[in-house]
Each structure stands twice: as structure tokens, then as C-alpha cells.
mmCIF file of C-alpha atoms in Angstrom:
data_model
loop_
_atom_site.group_PDB
_atom_site.id
_atom_site.type_symbol
_atom_site.label_atom_id
_atom_site.label_comp_id
_atom_site.label_asym_id
_atom_site.label_seq_id
_atom_site.Cartn_x
_atom_site.Cartn_y
_atom_site.Cartn_z
ATOM 1 C CA MET A 17 111.799 76.710 124.363
ATOM 2 C CA ASP A 18 109.724 79.685 123.156
ATOM 3 C CA GLU A 19 106.004 79.169 122.988
ATOM 4 C CA VAL A 20 104.093 79.742 119.755
ATOM 5 C CA GLU A 21 101.626 82.605 120.028
ATOM 6 C CA VAL A 22 98.857 82.979 117.471
ATOM 7 C CA VAL A 23 98.690 86.717 116.831
ATOM 8 C CA VAL A 24 95.942 86.573 114.227
ATOM 9 C CA ALA A 25 94.487 83.761 112.167
ATOM 10 C CA HIS A 26 91.685 83.599 109.632
ATOM 11 C CA SER A 27 91.006 82.042 106.248
ATOM 12 C CA GLU A 28 93.190 84.522 104.329
ATOM 13 C CA ARG A 29 96.368 84.519 106.418
ATOM 14 C CA ALA A 30 97.862 83.826 109.826
ATOM 15 C CA THR A 31 100.605 85.422 111.918
ATOM 16 C CA LEU A 32 102.475 83.521 114.615
ATOM 17 C CA ARG A 33 105.041 84.770 117.118
ATOM 18 C CA VAL A 34 107.911 82.606 118.330
ATOM 19 C CA GLY A 35 110.160 84.551 120.660
ATOM 20 C CA ASP A 36 111.276 87.675 118.794
ATOM 21 C CA VAL A 37 110.311 86.311 115.383
ATOM 22 C CA PHE A 38 106.992 86.739 113.616
ATOM 23 C CA LEU A 39 105.979 84.170 111.002
ATOM 24 C CA LYS A 40 103.438 85.398 108.477
ATOM 25 C CA VAL A 41 101.716 82.660 106.515
ATOM 26 C CA ASP A 42 99.938 83.870 103.389
ATOM 27 C CA ALA A 43 98.920 81.794 100.390
ATOM 28 C CA ASP A 44 98.841 84.948 98.256
ATOM 29 C CA GLN A 45 102.481 85.262 97.176
ATOM 30 C CA ALA A 46 101.800 88.562 95.428
ATOM 31 C CA ARG A 47 100.669 90.053 98.724
ATOM 32 C CA ILE A 48 103.865 88.952 100.466
ATOM 33 C CA ASP A 49 105.951 90.294 97.584
ATOM 34 C CA ALA A 50 104.166 93.651 97.829
ATOM 35 C CA GLU A 51 104.725 93.765 101.580
ATOM 36 C CA VAL A 52 108.474 93.136 101.315
ATOM 37 C CA GLU A 53 108.845 95.715 98.552
ATOM 38 C CA ALA A 54 106.879 98.317 100.514
ATOM 39 C CA MET A 55 109.080 97.818 103.584
ATOM 40 C CA ARG A 56 112.154 98.242 101.406
ATOM 41 C CA LEU A 57 110.907 101.513 99.954
ATOM 42 C CA ALA A 58 109.259 103.070 103.018
ATOM 43 C CA PRO A 59 111.299 105.907 104.605
ATOM 44 C CA VAL A 60 110.148 104.964 108.119
ATOM 45 C CA PRO A 61 111.289 102.205 110.530
ATOM 46 C CA THR A 62 110.050 98.775 109.430
ATOM 47 C CA PRO A 63 110.707 95.219 110.660
ATOM 48 C CA GLN A 64 113.814 93.386 109.509
ATOM 49 C CA VAL A 65 113.052 90.614 107.027
ATOM 50 C CA LEU A 66 114.854 87.507 108.324
ATOM 51 C CA TRP A 67 113.952 85.045 105.582
ATOM 52 C CA ARG A 68 111.289 84.101 103.045
ATOM 53 C CA LYS A 69 110.168 80.615 102.122
ATOM 54 C CA PRO A 70 106.742 80.781 100.468
ATOM 55 C CA PRO A 71 104.171 80.833 101.854
ATOM 56 C CA VAL A 72 106.026 82.020 105.008
ATOM 57 C CA LEU A 73 107.690 85.364 105.684
ATOM 58 C CA ALA A 74 109.815 85.665 108.844
ATOM 59 C CA ILE A 75 110.359 89.131 110.288
ATOM 60 C CA ALA A 76 111.984 90.367 113.491
ATOM 61 C CA ALA A 77 109.938 91.932 116.258
ATOM 62 C CA VAL A 78 110.284 95.693 116.609
ATOM 63 C CA PRO A 79 110.944 97.345 119.979
ATOM 64 C CA GLY A 80 108.454 99.541 121.765
ATOM 65 C CA MET A 81 104.727 99.435 122.335
ATOM 66 C CA THR A 82 101.664 100.422 120.355
ATOM 67 C CA LEU A 83 99.720 103.530 121.360
ATOM 68 C CA GLY A 84 96.744 101.403 122.313
ATOM 69 C CA ARG A 85 94.222 99.290 120.462
ATOM 70 C CA LEU A 86 90.841 99.660 118.866
ATOM 71 C CA GLY A 87 88.241 99.285 121.590
ATOM 72 C CA GLY A 88 90.762 99.965 124.355
ATOM 73 C CA PRO A 89 92.239 103.012 126.046
ATOM 74 C CA SER A 90 95.167 104.913 124.571
ATOM 75 C CA THR A 91 98.489 104.111 126.262
ATOM 76 C CA GLY A 92 100.522 106.781 124.478
ATOM 77 C CA SER A 93 101.256 110.387 125.367
ATOM 78 C CA ALA A 94 100.175 113.342 123.246
ATOM 79 C CA ALA A 95 103.812 113.655 122.140
ATOM 80 C CA ALA A 96 103.865 110.004 121.033
ATOM 81 C CA TRP A 97 100.746 110.495 118.911
ATOM 82 C CA ALA A 98 102.337 113.581 117.349
ATOM 83 C CA VAL A 99 105.521 111.648 116.586
ATOM 84 C CA ALA A 100 103.406 109.005 114.886
ATOM 85 C CA GLY A 101 101.756 111.758 112.853
ATOM 86 C CA ALA A 102 105.178 113.007 111.749
ATOM 87 C CA ALA A 103 106.188 109.497 110.650
ATOM 88 C CA ILE A 104 102.972 109.132 108.647
ATOM 89 C CA ARG A 105 103.667 112.456 106.933
ATOM 90 C CA LYS A 106 107.204 111.304 106.062
ATOM 91 C CA LEU A 107 105.710 108.206 104.440
ATOM 92 C CA HIS A 108 103.133 110.204 102.507
ATOM 93 C CA ASP A 109 105.799 112.611 101.217
ATOM 94 C CA ALA A 110 108.029 109.783 99.913
ATOM 95 C CA PRO A 111 108.340 108.913 96.208
ATOM 96 C CA LEU A 112 105.355 106.911 95.020
ATOM 97 C CA PRO A 113 105.646 103.105 95.074
ATOM 98 C CA PRO A 114 104.937 101.189 91.870
ATOM 99 C CA GLY A 115 101.571 99.663 92.718
ATOM 100 C CA VAL A 116 98.135 100.813 93.870
ATOM 101 C CA GLY A 117 97.337 99.936 97.474
ATOM 102 C CA ARG A 118 94.218 99.379 99.544
ATOM 103 C CA ALA A 119 93.877 103.145 100.004
ATOM 104 C CA GLY A 120 93.981 103.666 96.250
ATOM 105 C CA ARG A 121 90.736 102.128 95.091
ATOM 106 C CA GLY A 122 88.909 104.204 92.482
ATOM 107 C CA VAL A 123 85.958 106.311 93.580
ATOM 108 C CA GLY A 124 83.481 104.418 91.388
ATOM 109 C CA GLU A 125 84.713 101.018 92.546
ATOM 110 C CA LEU A 126 84.609 102.045 96.190
ATOM 111 C CA ALA A 127 81.130 103.566 95.924
ATOM 112 C CA ALA A 128 79.780 100.384 94.324
ATOM 113 C CA GLU A 129 81.389 98.219 97.011
ATOM 114 C CA LEU A 130 80.052 100.453 99.754
ATOM 115 C CA ASP A 131 76.497 100.506 98.391
ATOM 116 C CA ALA A 132 76.466 96.727 98.015
ATOM 117 C CA GLU A 133 77.790 96.225 101.534
ATOM 118 C CA CYS A 134 75.270 98.637 103.042
ATOM 119 C CA GLU A 135 72.474 96.721 101.351
ATOM 120 C CA VAL A 136 73.728 93.426 102.795
ATOM 121 C CA LEU A 137 74.176 94.876 106.294
ATOM 122 C CA VAL A 138 70.521 95.937 106.365
ATOM 123 C CA ALA A 139 69.122 92.880 104.558
ATOM 124 C CA ASN A 140 70.909 90.496 106.944
ATOM 125 C CA GLY A 141 69.893 92.474 110.011
ATOM 126 C CA LEU A 142 73.469 93.115 111.093
ATOM 127 C CA LEU A 143 72.901 96.848 111.575
ATOM 128 C CA PRO A 144 69.801 99.062 111.790
ATOM 129 C CA ALA A 145 68.831 100.715 108.502
ATOM 130 C CA GLU A 146 68.966 104.222 109.939
ATOM 131 C CA LEU A 147 72.519 103.668 111.227
ATOM 132 C CA VAL A 148 73.671 102.398 107.835
ATOM 133 C CA THR A 149 71.877 105.169 105.916
ATOM 134 C CA ARG A 150 73.337 107.932 108.079
ATOM 135 C CA ASN A 151 76.871 106.604 107.801
ATOM 136 C CA ARG A 152 76.557 106.080 104.048
ATOM 137 C CA GLN A 153 75.746 109.790 103.881
ATOM 138 C CA VAL A 154 78.790 110.642 105.997
ATOM 139 C CA ALA A 155 80.947 108.345 103.850
ATOM 140 C CA GLU A 156 80.141 110.300 100.684
ATOM 141 C CA ALA A 157 82.747 112.946 101.577
ATOM 142 C CA ALA A 158 85.522 110.377 101.086
ATOM 143 C CA LEU A 159 84.425 109.711 97.496
ATOM 144 C CA ARG A 160 86.277 112.569 95.837
ATOM 145 C CA PRO A 161 89.413 113.141 93.752
ATOM 146 C CA TRP A 162 92.689 112.866 95.697
ATOM 147 C CA THR A 163 96.393 113.238 95.033
ATOM 148 C CA PRO A 164 98.204 109.871 95.234
ATOM 149 C CA ALA A 165 100.604 109.361 98.132
ATOM 150 C CA PHE A 166 102.731 106.478 99.442
ATOM 151 C CA THR A 167 100.184 104.884 101.775
ATOM 152 C CA HIS A 168 100.372 101.997 104.221
ATOM 153 C CA GLY A 169 96.798 100.943 103.495
ATOM 154 C CA ASP A 170 96.134 99.258 106.849
ATOM 155 C CA LEU A 171 97.618 101.700 109.335
ATOM 156 C CA GLN A 172 95.760 100.458 112.398
ATOM 157 C CA ILE A 173 96.922 101.707 115.763
ATOM 158 C CA ALA A 174 98.201 98.178 116.483
ATOM 159 C CA HIS A 175 100.643 98.453 113.567
ATOM 160 C CA VAL A 176 102.660 101.448 114.840
ATOM 161 C CA PHE A 177 105.220 100.949 117.627
ATOM 162 C CA VAL A 178 106.656 103.779 119.716
ATOM 163 C CA GLU A 179 109.352 103.945 122.406
ATOM 164 C CA ASP A 180 110.524 107.084 124.257
ATOM 165 C CA ASP A 181 108.279 109.150 121.988
ATOM 166 C CA GLN A 182 109.992 107.826 118.848
ATOM 167 C CA VAL A 183 108.486 105.541 116.212
ATOM 168 C CA THR A 184 110.474 102.299 116.325
ATOM 169 C CA GLY A 185 108.609 100.335 113.691
ATOM 170 C CA ILE A 186 105.529 100.161 111.478
ATOM 171 C CA ILE A 187 104.397 96.638 110.616
ATOM 172 C CA ASP A 188 102.008 94.803 108.243
ATOM 173 C CA TRP A 189 102.581 96.433 104.828
ATOM 174 C CA SER A 190 100.620 93.988 102.664
ATOM 175 C CA GLU A 191 98.061 96.664 101.650
ATOM 176 C CA ALA A 192 100.640 99.377 100.892
ATOM 177 C CA GLY A 193 100.821 101.325 97.637
ATOM 178 C CA ARG A 194 99.660 104.511 96.004
ATOM 179 C CA GLY A 195 96.528 105.843 97.652
ATOM 180 C CA ASP A 196 94.644 108.549 99.528
ATOM 181 C CA ALA A 197 96.742 109.902 102.415
ATOM 182 C CA LEU A 198 93.636 110.698 104.464
ATOM 183 C CA TYR A 199 92.684 107.023 104.433
ATOM 184 C CA ASP A 200 95.838 106.282 106.447
ATOM 185 C CA LEU A 201 95.165 109.104 108.896
ATOM 186 C CA ALA A 202 91.601 107.902 109.376
ATOM 187 C CA THR A 203 92.635 104.280 109.864
ATOM 188 C CA PHE A 204 95.233 105.242 112.469
ATOM 189 C CA THR A 205 92.781 107.349 114.502
ATOM 190 C CA LEU A 206 89.749 105.034 114.112
ATOM 191 C CA GLY A 207 88.119 104.735 117.532
ATOM 192 C CA HIS A 208 90.550 107.298 118.984
ATOM 193 C CA GLU A 209 89.090 110.519 117.649
ATOM 194 C CA GLU A 210 90.327 112.348 120.757
ATOM 195 C CA HIS A 211 93.904 112.059 119.452
ATOM 196 C CA LEU A 212 93.284 113.370 115.946
ATOM 197 C CA ASP A 213 94.547 116.842 116.905
ATOM 198 C CA ASN A 214 97.796 115.346 118.263
ATOM 199 C CA VAL A 215 98.334 113.285 115.111
ATOM 200 C CA LEU A 216 97.695 116.282 112.852
ATOM 201 C CA ALA A 217 100.034 118.454 114.925
ATOM 202 C CA GLY A 218 102.832 116.037 114.101
ATOM 203 C CA TYR A 219 101.635 115.539 110.534
ATOM 204 C CA GLY A 220 102.088 119.245 109.845
ATOM 205 C CA SER A 221 99.823 122.268 109.877
ATOM 206 C CA ASP A 222 100.708 123.003 106.245
ATOM 207 C CA ALA A 223 99.137 119.745 105.119
ATOM 208 C CA ASP A 224 95.808 119.893 103.313
ATOM 209 C CA VAL A 225 93.787 117.824 105.773
ATOM 210 C CA ASP A 226 90.005 117.882 105.570
ATOM 211 C CA ARG A 227 88.636 116.525 108.831
ATOM 212 C CA GLU A 228 85.265 115.797 107.268
ATOM 213 C CA VAL A 229 86.996 113.451 104.839
ATOM 214 C CA ILE A 230 88.745 111.708 107.734
ATOM 215 C CA ARG A 231 85.374 111.259 109.443
ATOM 216 C CA ALA A 232 84.007 109.943 106.168
ATOM 217 C CA TRP A 233 86.806 107.365 105.965
ATOM 218 C CA TRP A 234 85.952 106.276 109.525
ATOM 219 C CA ALA A 235 82.434 105.547 108.276
ATOM 220 C CA VAL A 236 83.671 103.804 105.118
ATOM 221 C CA ARG A 237 86.154 101.580 106.914
ATOM 222 C CA SER A 238 83.639 100.640 109.619
ATOM 223 C CA LEU A 239 80.788 99.886 107.205
ATOM 224 C CA LEU A 240 83.026 97.674 105.093
ATOM 225 C CA ALA A 241 84.512 95.903 108.121
ATOM 226 C CA VAL A 242 81.493 94.877 110.199
ATOM 227 C CA ARG A 243 80.379 91.840 108.203
ATOM 228 C CA TRP A 244 83.932 90.643 107.430
ATOM 229 C CA LEU A 245 84.907 90.835 111.097
ATOM 230 C CA THR A 246 81.771 89.015 112.191
ATOM 231 C CA GLU A 247 82.332 86.221 109.654
ATOM 232 C CA HIS A 248 85.995 85.788 110.631
ATOM 233 C CA GLY A 249 85.570 85.440 114.382
ATOM 234 C CA PHE A 250 86.029 89.051 115.487
ATOM 235 C CA ASP A 251 83.505 91.265 117.274
ATOM 236 C CA PRO A 252 82.944 94.772 115.850
ATOM 237 C CA PHE A 253 80.202 95.308 118.456
ATOM 238 C CA LEU A 254 82.650 95.508 121.366
ATOM 239 C CA PRO A 255 82.806 98.909 123.116
ATOM 240 C CA GLY A 256 84.891 101.395 121.157
ATOM 241 C CA CYS A 257 85.018 99.263 118.003
ATOM 242 C CA GLU A 258 83.507 99.696 114.545
ATOM 243 C CA VAL A 259 79.816 99.737 115.493
ATOM 244 C CA ASP A 260 80.452 102.346 118.177
ATOM 245 C CA VAL A 261 82.347 104.411 115.593
ATOM 246 C CA LEU A 262 79.305 104.270 113.334
ATOM 247 C CA THR A 263 76.952 105.108 116.198
ATOM 248 C CA SER A 264 78.995 108.198 117.083
ATOM 249 C CA ARG A 265 78.082 109.703 113.712
ATOM 250 C CA MET A 266 74.341 109.629 114.529
#
């Protein structure tokens, strides 16, 4: 009998693996609905939906391996990172989905959230004031007008699977929707800045990619993640993780 593996679990949702089946438990039915619709529309490999019985979504495992993990070494070749970049470009060039995703928050809303979070990080002593101030300055470059694209919204390195230098599946689409394409590129390369050139080579040299904006999104994502991760049992202070990303901007 297959063992039950807890992939991730916190107060918002949980994902379990039983053999080749992943069971996603999410009390937010709208989020599950958005995830299924995004997988249906996305022009890239996605997991097969096996069944849905709220609050559970069952999906099949995808073949291949991730290119590494945040805080760990990269396990993928330069060619594999480029192939991932090409798949991300294909997604961004697709017809826009109906809803706004995590990468589509308005500039004013995001700036207010970021300022409030920076204040809490310093007030609670989670991060030094100078580290927060410097990264808030870096983050400003992300707060600009952008052309909407079909974005994944949570394109962590752990969500893209590759085999024989081909993308075999992209998972976890609950944050997908219209948004800033550079947010996806930044999320995918967070903590693996050394592979940004490979990703952009696959993404396409004709693309309008501002590297300063990608660096700004690294700062935004890390600043907004530190407290949430700490409160939900994760450690953003591990080597190569969010706090190291912030420190690298000093």
C-alpha cells in the first residue's frame, strides 16, 4: 500500500501525495476552480485532473524532475533552464485568461502592501531596518505600468518539471491569471540568479525584459514572504532563501 506523503501543509491548504496521485485540499473553492481553469487554458504541459470532490482536487503526478529548489543547488543543465524559459514565454504569449492573478495586483495596492509589510518587519525585529530600507528602494522598480500577460503567479522552481531537456509539466496554478510577465520570470529565478541568462535565452532575445525590474520583483517577493513563511513553519533564513536574496541586494 502506498504511503501518504505530506508535500506541504499550512492553515490555508495542504497537498498530499499517494503513489502517483496528488491530493490538494483547499477550503477556498474559488481558488481550486481558478486552478483547474488555468490548467485547461495554459498552452504548456500541466497535470491531468483525475477528479474533484470539494474541498479536494486529485491530479496525476508529472514525469521528470525540478531544476532544483530554493536554498539548494541547481540540478538542471543550462539547456534545461533555457527550455523552461521558452515554456514560460509560450505561456506569456497565450490569449489572456479571464481573471486577474497574483502577478496582476495593481501598483497602488502592491505599494501599500509592501510599505505596511516593511514596517512590520522592522517593528517586530524580523529584519534589520537597513536591509528592509535598501530592498524597498530596489523594489520600487517593479511598481510601474505593465502589459498584461497570461501568468502562472507562483512559478517557483519547484513547480516546473523537466526531463531530457523538455518541460514535462508545470504544477500549482491557483495564483494564475492576468499579470506582469516579469513577476513570473523573477519568481522562477529567485535564489538562482546565475541562471537568469539561460532562462532569458530560451524566453527570447526579442522580449522586452528589464533585468532591474526582475531584481525588483526578487526584493518584493522576498520582503512579502519572510513573515508569512516564519508564521507558517518555514525558514526564510536558510542559506540561499529569501533573507539571503535580500542581503545580496546590499
